[in-house]
XYZ file of N, CA and C in Angstrom:
243
model
N 83.063 139.325 91.169
C 82.442 138.166 90.544
C 83.437 137.002 90.435
N 84.675 137.299 90.063
C 85.689 136.250 89.936
C 85.936 135.569 91.279
N 86.014 136.373 92.332
C 86.227 135.809 93.664
C 85.071 134.905 94.068
N 83.867 135.301 93.780
C 82.693 134.488 94.105
C 82.735 133.152 93.376
N 83.177 133.169 92.132
C 83.295 131.926 91.356
C 84.360 131.025 91.966
N 85.500 131.612 92.334
C 86.573 130.825 92.954
C 86.120 130.217 94.278
N 85.427 130.992 95.083
C 84.930 130.486 96.366
C 83.950 129.344 96.143
N 83.082 129.494 95.177
C 82.110 128.435 94.875
C 82.816 127.158 94.428
N 83.819 127.301 93.570
C 84.581 126.129 93.118
C 85.311 125.468 94.283
N 85.856 126.279 95.178
C 86.554 125.750 96.348
C 85.592 124.986 97.250
N 84.430 125.561 97.497
C 83.438 124.929 98.372
C 82.945 123.609 97.780
N 82.805 123.556 96.467
C 82.367 122.314 95.819
C 83.349 121.173 96.066
N 84.590 121.504 96.253
C 85.638 120.497 96.451
C 86.220 120.553 97.869
N 85.425 120.968 98.826
C 85.904 121.143 100.199
C 86.496 119.862 100.776
N 85.880 118.725 100.515
C 86.387 117.452 101.037
C 87.765 117.142 100.466
N 87.927 117.331 99.182
C 89.220 117.069 98.552
C 90.287 118.037 99.070
N 89.932 119.308 99.223
C 90.889 120.278 99.748
C 91.279 119.937 101.180
N 90.331 119.469 101.957
C 90.632 119.066 103.328
C 91.633 117.915 103.349
N 91.467 116.958 102.450
C 92.408 115.839 102.353
C 93.788 116.315 101.922
N 93.838 117.251 100.991
C 95.122 117.808 100.547
C 95.819 118.515 101.706
N 95.077 119.319 102.444
C 95.648 120.048 103.582
C 96.162 119.078 104.638
N 95.394 118.035 104.925
C 95.824 117.030 105.903
C 97.108 116.335 105.442
N 97.172 115.968 104.175
C 98.351 115.289 103.637
C 99.582 116.184 103.709
N 99.436 117.436 103.333
C 100.563 118.369 103.394
C 101.018 118.563 104.835
N 100.084 118.620 105.772
C 100.434 118.751 107.187
C 101.235 117.546 107.669
N 100.803 116.350 107.289
C 101.528 115.128 107.671
C 102.933 115.126 107.086
N 103.056 115.497 105.827
C 104.375 115.556 105.193
C 105.273 116.575 105.882
N 104.710 117.695 106.284
C 105.477 118.723 106.981
C 106.023 118.201 108.304
N 105.187 117.491 109.053
C 105.628 116.925 110.333
C 106.717 115.880 110.109
N 106.512 114.978 109.145
C 107.511 113.943 108.874
C 108.831 114.553 108.419
N 108.768 115.587 107.592
C 109.983 116.273 107.140
C 110.703 116.913 108.335
N 109.948 117.537 109.226
C 110.544 118.151 110.413
C 111.207 117.106 111.302
N 110.552 115.952 111.470
C 111.156 114.868 112.244
C 112.454 114.399 111.594
N 112.451 114.255 110.279
C 113.646 113.795 109.566
C 114.788 114.786 109.722
N 114.498 116.068 109.633
C 115.539 117.086 109.803
C 116.079 117.057 111.227
N 115.185 116.989 112.208
C 115.623 116.935 113.607
C 116.479 115.699 113.861
N 116.107 114.566 113.279
C 116.878 113.333 113.468
C 118.247 113.442 112.816
N 118.320 114.045 111.639
C 119.607 114.135 110.944
C 120.553 115.118 111.620
N 120.028 116.107 112.321
C 120.865 117.105 112.978
C 121.109 116.805 114.454
N 120.540 115.733 114.964
C 120.634 115.462 116.401
C 122.023 114.979 116.784
N 122.360 115.229 118.041
C 123.653 114.799 118.566
C 123.577 113.405 119.183
N 122.401 112.856 119.307
C 122.228 111.542 119.918
C 121.508 110.598 118.988
N 121.361 109.373 119.439
C 120.685 108.377 118.612
C 119.174 108.596 118.656
N 118.526 108.198 117.582
C 117.070 108.318 117.482
C 116.474 106.932 117.310
N 115.275 106.751 117.798
C 114.578 105.475 117.640
C 113.089 105.746 117.556
N 112.384 104.813 116.955
C 110.928 104.922 116.910
C 110.357 104.323 118.182
N 109.265 104.881 118.709
C 108.646 104.290 119.894
C 108.002 102.951 119.550
N 107.927 102.101 120.539
C 107.268 100.808 120.378
C 105.959 100.862 121.149
N 104.858 100.618 120.472
C 103.546 100.609 121.123
C 103.082 99.164 121.201
N 102.928 98.679 122.415
C 102.536 97.298 122.637
C 101.026 97.153 122.486
N 100.556 95.957 122.120
C 99.107 95.754 121.981
C 98.407 95.866 123.326
N 97.099 95.837 123.264
C 96.290 95.957 124.464
C 96.723 94.964 125.531
N 96.764 95.425 126.763
C 97.165 94.589 127.881
C 96.118 93.510 128.141
N 96.577 92.307 128.445
C 95.673 91.194 128.769
C 95.463 91.088 130.279
N 95.854 92.112 131.001
C 95.742 92.138 132.450
C 94.273 91.988 132.861
N 94.021 91.098 133.818
C 92.648 90.866 134.287
C 92.268 91.806 135.425
N 93.201 92.638 135.837
C 92.937 93.610 136.898
C 91.805 94.546 136.467
N 90.955 94.922 137.392
C 89.822 95.793 137.082
C 90.225 97.261 136.952
N 91.463 97.581 137.278
C 91.942 98.955 137.202
C 92.040 99.380 135.737
N 91.270 100.366 135.324
C 91.227 100.802 133.928
C 92.563 101.384 133.460
N 93.375 101.899 134.382
C 94.641 102.511 133.995
C 95.622 101.490 133.435
N 95.434 100.209 133.723
C 96.372 99.191 133.257
C 95.915 98.542 131.962
N 94.766 98.943 131.439
C 94.263 98.353 130.206
C 94.548 99.279 129.037
N 94.552 98.724 127.842
C 94.756 99.516 126.634
C 96.201 99.479 126.174
N 96.504 100.158 125.078
C 97.868 100.176 124.551
C 98.833 100.798 125.549
N 100.064 100.344 125.508
C 101.089 100.825 126.428
C 102.255 101.365 125.615
N 102.738 102.529 125.977
C 103.922 103.111 125.349
C 105.030 103.111 126.383
N 106.112 102.384 126.111
C 107.254 102.356 127.017
C 108.398 103.112 126.354
N 108.974 104.042 127.091
C 110.054 104.863 126.550
C 111.259 104.731 127.468
N 112.417 104.449 126.874
C 113.661 104.363 127.628
C 114.667 105.323 127.008
N 115.438 105.980 127.838
C 116.470 106.883 127.345
C 115.911 108.086 126.608
N 114.782 108.588 127.068
C 114.120 109.699 126.393
C 114.916 110.990 126.568
N 115.050 111.723 125.488
C 115.670 113.045 125.539
C 115.069 113.901 124.436
N 115.160 115.193 124.581
C 114.603 116.110 123.584
C 115.769 116.771 122.850
N 115.791 116.712 121.513
C 116.942 117.228 120.764
C 117.231 118.701 121.020
N 116.234 119.512 121.246
C 116.479 120.932 121.473
C 116.968 121.197 122.890
N 116.577 120.356 123.842
C 117.081 120.503 125.205
C 118.561 120.153 125.249
N 118.971 119.142 124.498
C 120.380 118.744 124.447
C 121.196 119.828 123.755
N 120.655 120.423 122.692
C 121.367 121.451 121.938
C 121.601 122.698 122.781
N 120.746 122.937 123.774
C 120.879 124.128 124.613
C 122.032 124.015 125.597
N 122.489 122.803 125.884
C 123.596 122.605 126.845
C 124.920 123.038 126.277
């Protein structure tokens, strides 16, 4: 009976619990990024995402946001060397 009551209370607040779970997941990822950055042997930078391209070309691949990455490396690949 107690378990049924707990399940009912949980279901009543499913939306709120979903938001809590999402927030904790985001914090976990950000914490992991911070730890990886602090322990890395190289410099870290945030990616720059440019606004939508104003290209008049009909090719769909050239439209939309663009992510340009220079000097990309993976911290765990470097640590393995």
